[in-house]
Amino acid sequence: MTRRFLDRDALEVAPELLNKLLVRGPLVGRIVEVEAYHGGLDPASHAFRGPGTRNATMFGPPGHLYVYFTYGMHFCANVVCGPGGEASAVLLRALAPLAGVELMRAARPAARRDAELCAGPARLCQAFGIDRSLDGADLVGKETEIALLDDGTPPPAAPANGPRVGLSSRAAEAVYWQWRFAVPGNPAVSRPAPPGWRTSHLVV
DNA sequence: ACCGGGATGTTCT
DNA sequence: GAACATCCCGGTG
């Protein structure tokens, strides 16, 4: 996975990140659900009100991991996209576990099925041990602690898409922007399709 | 199955 | 003080 691939607006990158791999040591997951967050024009984005201490990574170069802490106990992870300085990013919402499943089970005893191990933005961080210390980590360099890889599996030709999850009314109309993308029918997607969720019958 | 509440700390108003 | 890109558990049907 190259920095150039990520150096585009998150809305463009997001559906193409589907079916790519997140790798950390023995842990491997296939990305099956993401959300795009714009830099300046998206009231739901952490970048909307400009750079600060929490979101500094978003304003850095593309290809790094933006990790934030929320609800007093959870971490969520984003892939910083481009163009550089605009602070767009893609939230990783769900992965299908591919390797290191035993370790993930140990990290997430609450998961009842393997498909639940990484089915949610905070759950996948638990499974992969992602915390504040990985904020800013390079995903595309050599010998990185955590990496984004392409195993040749193409993204779905017709990704499912619908509104983003968990946005308050403060985000107003952004609540309705259809910026969540998923691999259609994958059991590891974080939640069932809400009304307004579009799934093409042209499933790959 | 679906729903409601509590946990818990950082950031912003 | 309130909000928060969430999750888990225990209630009820």
mmCIF file of C-alpha atoms (C1' of nucleotides) in Angstrom:
data_model
loop_
_atom_site.group_PDB
_atom_site.id
_atom_site.type_symbol
_atom_site.label_atom_id
_atom_site.label_comp_id
_atom_site.label_asym_id
_atom_site.label_seq_id
_atom_site.Cartn_x
_atom_site.Cartn_y
_atom_site.Cartn_z
ATOM 1 C CA MET A 1 0.000 0.000 0.000
ATOM 2 C CA THR A 2 1.556 3.276 -1.087
ATOM 3 C CA ARG A 3 1.407 6.758 0.336
ATOM 4 C CA ARG A 4 0.355 7.973 -3.087
ATOM 5 C CA PHE A 5 -2.710 5.716 -2.976
ATOM 6 C CA LEU A 6 -3.760 7.401 0.265
ATOM 7 C CA ASP A 7 -2.895 10.932 -0.816
ATOM 8 C CA ARG A 8 -6.403 11.654 -2.101
ATOM 9 C CA ASP A 9 -9.584 12.790 -0.421
ATOM 10 C CA ALA A 10 -10.928 10.309 2.118
ATOM 11 C CA LEU A 11 -14.232 10.017 0.277
ATOM 12 C CA GLU A 12 -12.352 8.706 -2.734
ATOM 13 C CA VAL A 13 -10.041 6.441 -0.757
ATOM 14 C CA ALA A 14 -12.629 4.940 1.604
ATOM 15 C CA PRO A 15 -14.385 2.456 -0.724
ATOM 16 C CA GLU A 16 -11.021 1.420 -2.167
ATOM 17 C CA LEU A 17 -9.698 0.511 1.293
ATOM 18 C CA LEU A 18 -12.285 -2.262 1.469
ATOM 19 C CA ASN A 19 -10.622 -5.700 1.265
ATOM 20 C CA LYS A 20 -7.182 -4.315 2.099
ATOM 21 C CA LEU A 21 -5.331 -5.794 5.094
ATOM 22 C CA LEU A 22 -4.403 -4.339 8.457
ATOM 23 C CA VAL A 23 -1.358 -6.159 9.841
ATOM 24 C CA ARG A 24 0.281 -5.906 13.244
ATOM 25 C CA GLY A 25 2.771 -8.669 13.919
ATOM 26 C CA PRO A 26 0.814 -11.932 13.940
ATOM 27 C CA LEU A 27 -2.532 -10.112 13.750
ATOM 28 C CA VAL A 28 -4.154 -9.744 10.341
ATOM 29 C CA GLY A 29 -7.615 -8.465 9.455
ATOM 30 C CA ARG A 30 -9.343 -7.659 6.192
ATOM 31 C CA ILE A 31 -11.029 -4.247 6.122
ATOM 32 C CA VAL A 32 -14.761 -4.747 5.571
ATOM 33 C CA GLU A 33 -16.272 -1.451 6.788
ATOM 34 C CA VAL A 34 -15.042 2.160 6.785
ATOM 35 C CA GLU A 35 -16.272 5.739 7.034
ATOM 36 C CA ALA A 36 -14.904 8.838 5.296
ATOM 37 C CA TYR A 37 -14.289 12.065 7.213
ATOM 38 C CA HIS A 38 -13.451 15.266 5.381
ATOM 39 C CA GLY A 39 -11.105 17.918 6.600
ATOM 40 C CA GLY A 40 -12.612 21.362 6.470
ATOM 41 C CA LEU A 41 -16.162 20.994 5.202
ATOM 42 C CA ASP A 42 -17.402 18.108 7.342
ATOM 43 C CA PRO A 43 -18.942 19.184 10.670
ATOM 44 C CA ALA A 44 -18.681 15.609 11.947
ATOM 45 C CA SER A 45 -14.920 15.474 11.416
ATOM 46 C CA HIS A 46 -12.480 15.985 14.258
ATOM 47 C CA ALA A 47 -10.616 18.261 11.859
ATOM 48 C CA PHE A 48 -13.584 20.581 11.362
ATOM 49 C CA ARG A 49 -12.563 23.086 14.037
ATOM 50 C CA GLY A 50 -8.917 23.163 13.061
ATOM 51 C CA PRO A 51 -5.801 21.543 14.485
ATOM 52 C CA GLY A 52 -5.449 20.861 18.195
ATOM 53 C CA THR A 53 -3.601 18.509 20.462
ATOM 54 C CA ARG A 54 -5.862 15.522 19.844
ATOM 55 C CA ASN A 55 -6.185 15.716 16.069
ATOM 56 C CA ALA A 56 -2.673 16.866 15.138
ATOM 57 C CA THR A 57 -1.991 13.619 13.278
ATOM 58 C CA MET A 58 -4.883 14.311 10.916
ATOM 59 C CA PHE A 59 -3.105 17.454 9.724
ATOM 60 C CA GLY A 60 0.128 15.599 9.059
ATOM 61 C CA PRO A 61 1.095 13.609 5.969
ATOM 62 C CA PRO A 62 -1.149 10.838 4.596
ATOM 63 C CA GLY A 63 -0.468 7.203 5.392
ATOM 64 C CA HIS A 64 -0.301 7.577 9.169
ATOM 65 C CA LEU A 65 -2.658 6.253 11.822
ATOM 66 C CA TYR A 66 -4.814 8.742 13.719
ATOM 67 C CA VAL A 67 -5.884 7.196 17.029
ATOM 68 C CA TYR A 68 -8.242 8.969 19.396
ATOM 69 C CA PHE A 69 -9.744 8.145 22.771
ATOM 70 C CA THR A 70 -13.480 8.447 23.346
ATOM 71 C CA TYR A 71 -16.239 7.670 25.840
ATOM 72 C CA GLY A 72 -13.637 7.486 28.557
ATOM 73 C CA MET A 73 -12.567 3.978 27.615
ATOM 74 C CA HIS A 74 -12.356 3.322 23.893
ATOM 75 C CA PHE A 75 -9.885 3.965 21.105
ATOM 76 C CA CYS A 76 -10.741 4.383 17.424
ATOM 77 C CA ALA A 77 -8.316 4.341 14.496
ATOM 78 C CA ASN A 78 -8.270 6.270 11.240
ATOM 79 C CA VAL A 79 -6.091 6.195 8.144
ATOM 80 C CA VAL A 80 -4.993 9.750 7.389
ATOM 81 C CA CYS A 81 -5.615 10.589 3.737
ATOM 82 C CA GLY A 82 -4.932 13.578 1.553
ATOM 83 C CA PRO A 83 -4.350 15.895 0.026
ATOM 84 C CA GLY A 84 -1.739 16.622 2.678
ATOM 85 C CA GLY A 85 -2.787 19.316 5.120
ATOM 86 C CA GLU A 86 -6.517 18.994 4.464
ATOM 87 C CA ALA A 87 -6.865 16.475 7.286
ATOM 88 C CA SER A 88 -9.227 14.020 5.641
ATOM 89 C CA ALA A 89 -9.261 10.533 7.115
ATOM 90 C CA VAL A 90 -10.947 7.151 6.924
ATOM 91 C CA LEU A 91 -12.264 5.560 10.117
ATOM 92 C CA LEU A 92 -11.698 1.802 10.293
ATOM 93 C CA ARG A 93 -15.033 0.400 11.448
ATOM 94 C CA ALA A 94 -14.711 -3.353 11.017
ATOM 95 C CA LEU A 95 -12.282 -6.065 9.995
ATOM 96 C CA ALA A 96 -12.720 -9.726 9.196
ATOM 97 C CA PRO A 97 -10.117 -11.607 11.277
ATOM 98 C CA LEU A 98 -7.661 -13.534 9.109
ATOM 99 C CA ALA A 99 -4.751 -14.482 11.397
ATOM 100 C CA GLY A 100 -3.859 -14.272 15.057
ATOM 101 C CA VAL A 101 -7.421 -15.149 15.960
ATOM 102 C CA GLU A 102 -6.416 -16.812 19.237
ATOM 103 C CA LEU A 103 -4.661 -13.626 20.353
ATOM 104 C CA MET A 104 -7.681 -11.554 19.386
ATOM 105 C CA ARG A 105 -9.959 -13.831 21.391
ATOM 106 C CA ALA A 106 -7.721 -13.372 24.416
ATOM 107 C CA ALA A 107 -7.792 -9.585 23.972
ATOM 108 C CA ARG A 108 -11.582 -9.585 23.565
ATOM 109 C CA PRO A 109 -13.199 -12.189 25.810
ATOM 110 C CA ALA A 110 -16.601 -10.559 25.313
ATOM 111 C CA ALA A 111 -16.747 -11.578 21.656
ATOM 112 C CA ARG A 112 -19.065 -14.536 21.216
ATOM 113 C CA ARG A 113 -18.166 -15.302 17.618
ATOM 114 C CA ASP A 114 -14.988 -14.675 15.637
ATOM 115 C CA ALA A 115 -16.914 -12.333 13.355
ATOM 116 C CA GLU A 116 -17.426 -10.077 16.398
ATOM 117 C CA LEU A 117 -13.733 -9.796 17.248
ATOM 118 C CA CYS A 118 -13.150 -6.725 15.092
ATOM 119 C CA ALA A 119 -16.746 -5.697 14.309
ATOM 120 C CA GLY A 120 -16.695 -2.085 15.488
ATOM 121 C CA PRO A 121 -14.187 0.783 15.577
ATOM 122 C CA ALA A 122 -13.305 0.303 19.250
ATOM 123 C CA ARG A 123 -13.517 -3.461 19.090
ATOM 124 C CA LEU A 124 -10.905 -3.719 16.346
ATOM 125 C CA CYS A 125 -8.606 -1.492 18.392
ATOM 126 C CA GLN A 126 -9.030 -3.832 21.357
ATOM 127 C CA ALA A 127 -8.333 -6.874 19.202
ATOM 128 C CA PHE A 128 -5.211 -5.275 17.706
ATOM 129 C CA GLY A 129 -4.023 -3.599 20.905
ATOM 130 C CA ILE A 130 -4.233 -0.168 19.292
ATOM 131 C CA ASP A 131 -4.001 2.693 21.779
ATOM 132 C CA ARG A 132 -2.662 6.243 22.055
ATOM 133 C CA SER A 133 0.904 5.020 21.619
ATOM 134 C CA LEU A 134 0.125 4.220 17.973
ATOM 135 C CA ASP A 135 -1.260 7.664 17.172
ATOM 136 C CA GLY A 136 0.898 8.923 14.317
ATOM 137 C CA ALA A 137 2.312 5.499 13.416
ATOM 138 C CA ASP A 138 3.367 5.190 9.785
ATOM 139 C CA LEU A 139 1.257 2.599 7.944
ATOM 140 C CA VAL A 140 3.131 2.482 4.659
ATOM 141 C CA GLY A 141 6.830 2.768 5.520
ATOM 142 C CA LYS A 142 9.328 -0.054 5.926
ATOM 143 C CA GLU A 143 9.365 -2.134 9.107
ATOM 144 C CA THR A 144 6.424 -0.347 10.639
ATOM 145 C CA GLU A 145 4.760 -1.571 13.816
ATOM 146 C CA ILE A 146 1.416 -1.616 12.049
ATOM 147 C CA ALA A 147 0.843 -1.714 8.317
ATOM 148 C CA LEU A 148 -1.733 -1.470 5.566
ATOM 149 C CA LEU A 149 -1.189 -4.178 2.953
ATOM 150 C CA ASP A 150 -2.703 -5.164 -0.365
ATOM 151 C CA ASP A 151 -2.937 -8.910 -0.969
ATOM 152 C CA GLY A 152 -4.404 -8.460 -4.440
ATOM 153 C CA THR A 153 -8.038 -8.816 -3.464
ATOM 154 C CA PRO A 154 -9.897 -6.022 -5.257
ATOM 155 C CA PRO A 155 -12.430 -3.856 -3.448
ATOM 156 C CA PRO A 156 -16.058 -4.782 -4.092
ATOM 157 C CA ALA A 157 -17.285 -3.442 -7.439
ATOM 158 C CA ALA A 158 -20.477 -2.273 -5.725
ATOM 159 C CA PRO A 159 -19.784 -1.519 -2.055
ATOM 160 C CA ALA A 160 -22.716 -1.157 0.293
ATOM 161 C CA ASN A 161 -23.062 2.366 1.547
ATOM 162 C CA GLY A 162 -25.132 4.409 3.940
ATOM 163 C CA PRO A 163 -25.028 7.096 6.633
ATOM 164 C CA ARG A 164 -22.215 7.240 9.155
ATOM 165 C CA VAL A 165 -22.770 5.857 12.641
ATOM 166 C CA GLY A 166 -23.001 7.628 15.970
ATOM 167 C CA LEU A 167 -23.108 11.257 14.847
ATOM 168 C CA SER A 168 -25.120 13.661 16.957
ATOM 169 C CA SER A 169 -27.438 16.367 15.735
ATOM 170 C CA ARG A 170 -24.544 18.790 16.193
ATOM 171 C CA ALA A 171 -23.275 17.312 12.957
ATOM 172 C CA ALA A 172 -26.633 18.321 11.439
ATOM 173 C CA GLU A 173 -26.945 17.448 7.778
ATOM 174 C CA ALA A 174 -23.709 15.478 7.835
ATOM 175 C CA VAL A 175 -25.688 12.800 9.628
ATOM 176 C CA TYR A 176 -27.276 11.991 6.296
ATOM 177 C CA TRP A 177 -24.186 11.955 4.151
ATOM 178 C CA GLN A 178 -23.717 8.443 2.797
ATOM 179 C CA TRP A 179 -20.071 8.128 3.723
ATOM 180 C CA ARG A 180 -20.019 4.698 5.314
ATOM 181 C CA PHE A 181 -18.890 1.857 3.048
ATOM 182 C CA ALA A 182 -18.873 -1.891 3.567
ATOM 183 C CA VAL A 183 -18.271 -5.193 1.861
ATOM 184 C CA PRO A 184 -21.826 -6.350 1.066
ATOM 185 C CA GLY A 185 -23.010 -9.256 3.159
ATOM 186 C CA ASN A 186 -19.819 -9.692 5.166
ATOM 187 C CA PRO A 187 -20.669 -11.080 8.646
ATOM 188 C CA ALA A 188 -17.967 -8.978 10.343
ATOM 189 C CA VAL A 189 -19.645 -5.653 9.477
ATOM 190 C CA SER A 190 -20.375 -3.796 12.712
ATOM 191 C CA ARG A 191 -24.125 -3.456 12.491
ATOM 192 C CA PRO A 192 -27.038 -4.440 10.283
ATOM 193 C CA ALA A 193 -28.003 -2.251 7.364
ATOM 194 C CA PRO A 194 -30.157 0.681 8.507
ATOM 195 C CA PRO A 195 -32.947 2.186 6.382
ATOM 196 C CA GLY A 196 -31.319 4.111 3.577
ATOM 197 C CA TRP A 197 -28.499 1.606 3.260
ATOM 198 C CA ARG A 198 -27.892 0.836 -0.382
ATOM 199 C CA THR A 199 -26.645 -2.571 -1.397
ATOM 200 C CA SER A 200 -26.309 -3.365 -5.032
ATOM 201 C CA HIS A 201 -27.234 -6.831 -6.229
ATOM 202 C CA LEU A 202 -23.936 -6.824 -8.107
ATOM 203 C CA VAL A 203 -22.099 -8.379 -5.189
ATOM 204 C CA VAL A 204 -18.501 -9.369 -5.741
ATOM 205 C "C1'" DA B 1 -34.685 -10.543 19.566
ATOM 206 C "C1'" DC B 2 -34.578 -5.766 21.168
ATOM 207 C "C1'" DC B 3 -33.975 -1.999 24.277
ATOM 208 C "C1'" DG B 4 -32.071 0.958 28.212
ATOM 209 C "C1'" DG B 5 -28.528 2.382 31.139
ATOM 210 C "C1'" DG B 6 -23.882 2.702 32.975
ATOM 211 C "C1'" DA B 7 -18.981 2.961 32.524
ATOM 212 C "C1'" DT B 8 -15.249 6.390 32.225
ATOM 213 C "C1'" DG B 9 -11.816 10.411 30.945
ATOM 214 C "C1'" DT B 10 -10.525 13.836 27.417
ATOM 215 C "C1'" DT B 11 -11.890 17.801 24.918
ATOM 216 C "C1'" DC B 12 -14.529 21.632 23.948
ATOM 217 C "C1'" DT B 13 -18.003 25.321 25.264
ATOM 218 C "C1'" DG C 1 -20.586 21.252 32.528
ATOM 219 C "C1'" DA C 2 -21.799 18.715 28.331
ATOM 220 C "C1'" DA C 3 -20.608 15.992 24.597
ATOM 221 C "C1'" DC C 4 -18.446 12.184 22.888
ATOM 222 C "C1'" DA C 5 -17.029 8.729 15.282
ATOM 223 C "C1'" DT C 6 -18.721 3.078 21.795
ATOM 224 C "C1'" DC C 7 -19.423 -1.266 24.077
ATOM 225 C "C1'" DC C 8 -21.304 -4.502 27.327
ATOM 226 C "C1'" DC C 9 -24.590 -6.321 30.351
ATOM 227 C "C1'" DG C 10 -28.919 -7.219 32.241
ATOM 228 C "C1'" DG C 11 -33.767 -6.550 31.698
ATOM 229 C "C1'" DT C 12 -37.998 -7.922 29.070
ATOM 230 C "C1'" DG C 13 -40.798 -10.260 25.176
#
